[in-house]
Short mmCIF file of C-alpha atoms and ligand atoms in Angstrom, two decimals:
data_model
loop_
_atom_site.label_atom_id
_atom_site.label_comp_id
_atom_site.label_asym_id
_atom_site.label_seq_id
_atom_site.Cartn_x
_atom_site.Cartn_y
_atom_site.Cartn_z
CA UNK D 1 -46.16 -11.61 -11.45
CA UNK D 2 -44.34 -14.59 -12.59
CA UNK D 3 -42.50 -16.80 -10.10
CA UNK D 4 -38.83 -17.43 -10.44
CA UNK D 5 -37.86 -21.17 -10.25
CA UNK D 6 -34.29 -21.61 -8.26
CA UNK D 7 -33.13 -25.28 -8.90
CA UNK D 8 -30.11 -26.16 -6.95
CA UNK D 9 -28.19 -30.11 -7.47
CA UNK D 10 -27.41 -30.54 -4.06
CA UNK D 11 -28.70 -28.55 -1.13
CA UNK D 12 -24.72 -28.12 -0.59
CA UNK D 13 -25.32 -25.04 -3.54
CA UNK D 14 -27.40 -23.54 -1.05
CA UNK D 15 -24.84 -20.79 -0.07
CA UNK D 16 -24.57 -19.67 -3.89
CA UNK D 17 -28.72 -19.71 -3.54
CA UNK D 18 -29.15 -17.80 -0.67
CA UNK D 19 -27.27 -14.71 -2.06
CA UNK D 20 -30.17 -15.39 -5.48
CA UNK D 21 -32.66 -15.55 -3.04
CA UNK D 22 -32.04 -12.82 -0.98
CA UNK D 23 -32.23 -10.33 -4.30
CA UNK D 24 -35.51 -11.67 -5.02
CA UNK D 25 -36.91 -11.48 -1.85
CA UNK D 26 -35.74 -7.15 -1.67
CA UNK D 27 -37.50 -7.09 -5.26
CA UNK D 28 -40.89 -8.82 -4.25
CA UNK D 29 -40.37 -11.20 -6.56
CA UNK D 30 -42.11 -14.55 -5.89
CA UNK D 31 -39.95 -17.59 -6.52
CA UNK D 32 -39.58 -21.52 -5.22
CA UNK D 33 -36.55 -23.78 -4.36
CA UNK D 34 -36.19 -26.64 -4.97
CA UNK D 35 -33.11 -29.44 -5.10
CA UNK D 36 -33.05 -31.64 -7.96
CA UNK D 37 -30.23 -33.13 -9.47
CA UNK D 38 -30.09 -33.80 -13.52
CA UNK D 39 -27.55 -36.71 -12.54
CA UNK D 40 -29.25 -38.23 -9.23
CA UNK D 41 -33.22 -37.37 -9.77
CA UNK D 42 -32.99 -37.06 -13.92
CA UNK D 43 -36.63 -37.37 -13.65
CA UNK D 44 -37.98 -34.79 -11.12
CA UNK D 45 -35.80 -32.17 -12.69
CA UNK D 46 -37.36 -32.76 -16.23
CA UNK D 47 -40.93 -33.05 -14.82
CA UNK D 48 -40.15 -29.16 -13.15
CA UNK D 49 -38.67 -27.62 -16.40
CA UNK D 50 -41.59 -29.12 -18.65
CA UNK D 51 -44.68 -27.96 -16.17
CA UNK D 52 -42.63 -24.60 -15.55
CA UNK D 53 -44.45 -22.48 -17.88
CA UNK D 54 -48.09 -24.21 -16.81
CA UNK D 55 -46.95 -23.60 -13.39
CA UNK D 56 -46.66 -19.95 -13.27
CA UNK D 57 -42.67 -19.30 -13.74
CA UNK D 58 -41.74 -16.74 -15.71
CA UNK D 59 -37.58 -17.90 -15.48
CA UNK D 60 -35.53 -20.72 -14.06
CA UNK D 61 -32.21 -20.24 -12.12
CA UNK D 62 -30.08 -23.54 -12.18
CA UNK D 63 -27.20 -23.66 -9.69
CA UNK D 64 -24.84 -26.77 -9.63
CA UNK D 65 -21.19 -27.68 -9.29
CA UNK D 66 -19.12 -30.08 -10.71
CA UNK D 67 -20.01 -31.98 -14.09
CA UNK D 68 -22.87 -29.61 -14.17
CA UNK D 69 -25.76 -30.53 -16.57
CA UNK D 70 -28.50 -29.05 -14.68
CA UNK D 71 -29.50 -26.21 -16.35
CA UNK D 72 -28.57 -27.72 -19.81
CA UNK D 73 -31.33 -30.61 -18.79
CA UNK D 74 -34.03 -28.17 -17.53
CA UNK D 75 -33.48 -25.58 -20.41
CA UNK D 76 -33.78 -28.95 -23.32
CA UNK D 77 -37.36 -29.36 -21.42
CA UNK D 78 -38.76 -25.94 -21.51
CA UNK D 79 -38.24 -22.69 -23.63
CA UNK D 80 -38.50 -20.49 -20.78
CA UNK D 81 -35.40 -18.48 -20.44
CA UNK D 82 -32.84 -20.85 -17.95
CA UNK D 83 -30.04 -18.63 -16.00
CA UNK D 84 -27.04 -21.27 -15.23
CA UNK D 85 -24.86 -20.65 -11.66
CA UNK D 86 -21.89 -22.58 -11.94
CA UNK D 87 -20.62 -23.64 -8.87
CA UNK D 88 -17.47 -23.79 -7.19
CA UNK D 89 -17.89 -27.15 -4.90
CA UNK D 90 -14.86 -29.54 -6.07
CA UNK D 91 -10.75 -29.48 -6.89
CA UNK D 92 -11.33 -27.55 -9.70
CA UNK D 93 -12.67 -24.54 -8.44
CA UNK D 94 -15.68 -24.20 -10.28
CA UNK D 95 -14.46 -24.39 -13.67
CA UNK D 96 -15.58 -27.76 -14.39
CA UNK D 97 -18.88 -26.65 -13.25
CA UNK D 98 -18.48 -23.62 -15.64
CA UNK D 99 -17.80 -25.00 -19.04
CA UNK D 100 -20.46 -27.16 -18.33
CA UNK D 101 -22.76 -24.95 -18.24
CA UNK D 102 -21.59 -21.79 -20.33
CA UNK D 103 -20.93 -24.66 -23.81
CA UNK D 104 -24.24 -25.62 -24.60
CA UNK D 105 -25.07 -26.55 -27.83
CA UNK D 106 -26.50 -24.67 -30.31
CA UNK D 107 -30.38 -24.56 -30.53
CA UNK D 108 -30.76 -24.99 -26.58
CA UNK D 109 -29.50 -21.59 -24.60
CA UNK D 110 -28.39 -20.99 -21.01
CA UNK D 111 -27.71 -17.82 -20.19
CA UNK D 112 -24.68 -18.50 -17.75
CA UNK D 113 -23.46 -15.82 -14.98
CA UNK D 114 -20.41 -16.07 -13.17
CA UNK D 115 -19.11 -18.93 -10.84
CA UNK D 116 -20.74 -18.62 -7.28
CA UNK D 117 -22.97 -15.88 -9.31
CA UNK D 118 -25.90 -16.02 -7.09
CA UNK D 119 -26.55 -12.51 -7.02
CA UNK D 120 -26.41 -11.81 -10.77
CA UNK D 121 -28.51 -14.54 -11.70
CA UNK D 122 -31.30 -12.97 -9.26
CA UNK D 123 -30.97 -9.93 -10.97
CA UNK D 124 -30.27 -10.87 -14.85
CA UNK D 125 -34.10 -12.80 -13.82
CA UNK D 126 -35.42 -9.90 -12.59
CA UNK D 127 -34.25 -7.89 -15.50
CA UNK D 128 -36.12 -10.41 -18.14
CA UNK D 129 -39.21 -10.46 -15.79
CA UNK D 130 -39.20 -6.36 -15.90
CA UNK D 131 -39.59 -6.19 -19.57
CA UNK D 132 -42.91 -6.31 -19.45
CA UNK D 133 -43.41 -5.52 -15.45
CA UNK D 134 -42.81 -1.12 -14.82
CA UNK D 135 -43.12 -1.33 -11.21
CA UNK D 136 -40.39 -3.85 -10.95
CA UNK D 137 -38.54 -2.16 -14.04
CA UNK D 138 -38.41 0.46 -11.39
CA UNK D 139 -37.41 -1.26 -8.36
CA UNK D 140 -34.34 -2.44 -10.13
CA UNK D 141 -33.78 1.02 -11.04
CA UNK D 142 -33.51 2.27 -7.71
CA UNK D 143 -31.31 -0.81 -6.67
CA UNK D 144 -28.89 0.39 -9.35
CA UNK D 145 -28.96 4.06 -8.16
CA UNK D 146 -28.74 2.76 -4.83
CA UNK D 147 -25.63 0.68 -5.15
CA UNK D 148 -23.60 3.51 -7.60
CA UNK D 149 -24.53 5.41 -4.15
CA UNK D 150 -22.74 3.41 -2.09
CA UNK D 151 -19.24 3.50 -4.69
CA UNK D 152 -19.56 7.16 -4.97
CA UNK D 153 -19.38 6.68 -0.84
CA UNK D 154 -16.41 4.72 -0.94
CA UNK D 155 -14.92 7.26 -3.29
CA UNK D 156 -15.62 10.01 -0.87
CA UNK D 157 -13.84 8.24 2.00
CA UNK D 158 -11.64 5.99 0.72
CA UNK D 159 -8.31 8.37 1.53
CA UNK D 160 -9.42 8.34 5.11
CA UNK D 161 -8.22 4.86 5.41
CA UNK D 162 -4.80 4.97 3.96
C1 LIG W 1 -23.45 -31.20 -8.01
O1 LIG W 1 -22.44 -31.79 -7.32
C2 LIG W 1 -24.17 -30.32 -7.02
O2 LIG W 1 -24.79 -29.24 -7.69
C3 LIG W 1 -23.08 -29.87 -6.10
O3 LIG W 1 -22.56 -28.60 -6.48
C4 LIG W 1 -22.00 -30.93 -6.29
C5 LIG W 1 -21.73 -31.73 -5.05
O4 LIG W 1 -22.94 -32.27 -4.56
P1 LIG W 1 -22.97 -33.02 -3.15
O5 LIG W 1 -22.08 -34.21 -3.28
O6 LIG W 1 -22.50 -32.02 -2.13
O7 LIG W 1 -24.42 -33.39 -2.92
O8 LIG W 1 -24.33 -32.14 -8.54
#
């Protein structure tokens, strides 16, 4: 199977991460970490986006806050799909960090998930990594079944508590 790439800018994103991570690691999907900023190591976090695809990743995850340019920069150096995390680590909440990433121009796509979106990003990669991957295709599956579950639990008890 292809390897997901999670790129953080700081290892202060590593919060956000650990919620991508932890989906990844309940779908057997192999992935790396690494922190690289496109501001503070420009050139380390092109060198990862353009060997991606000759390096076994099938997707890249970008996670950073503020002016955030990092999955922009990784997704102009490779045409492997890039899933942007904006997030929220200044004044503004995180919406700096998501217009920076969401308004990319045309001809260069990030597919951005929601501020502090750890966990969708995890799954929106396993989902592209399960087109052509059944068993997985299925594992997601049973996540989904399994967490529509858990609501219809909630639902059952939820007059209990009031
Ligand atoms: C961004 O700036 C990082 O992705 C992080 O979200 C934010 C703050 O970084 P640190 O100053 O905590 O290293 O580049």
């Amino acid at each position: 199977m292809k390897k997901v790439g999670i790129v953080m800018g700081s290892d202060s994103d590593l919060p956000v991460v650990s919620k991508a991570a932890d989906i990844l690691k309940e779908l057997q999907i192999p992935f790396e970490v690494h922190v690289y900023s496109a501001h503070r190591t420009p050139e380390e976090a092109r060198n990862f986006a353009a060997n991606a695809r000759k390096d076994g990743f099938g997707v890249i995850i970008a996670a950073a806050g503020m002016a955030a340019h990092l999955a922009g920069a990784l997704a102009a150096n490779t045409t492997l799909p890039v899933i942007g995390i904006p997030c929220k680590s200044s004044v503004l909440d995180g919406m700096d960090a998501l217009l920076s990433t969401v308004m990319m121009p045309s001809g260069i796509p990030v597919a951005t998930v929601a501020i502090d979106g750890g966990k969708n990003a995890a799954l929106l990669a396993a989902e592209i990594l399960a087109v052509s991957d059944d068993e997985l295709a299925a594992r997601l599956d049973a996540k989904r079944a399994e967490e529509a579950a858990a609501v219809i639990r909630k639902d059952a008890s939820i007059m209990e508590r009031l």
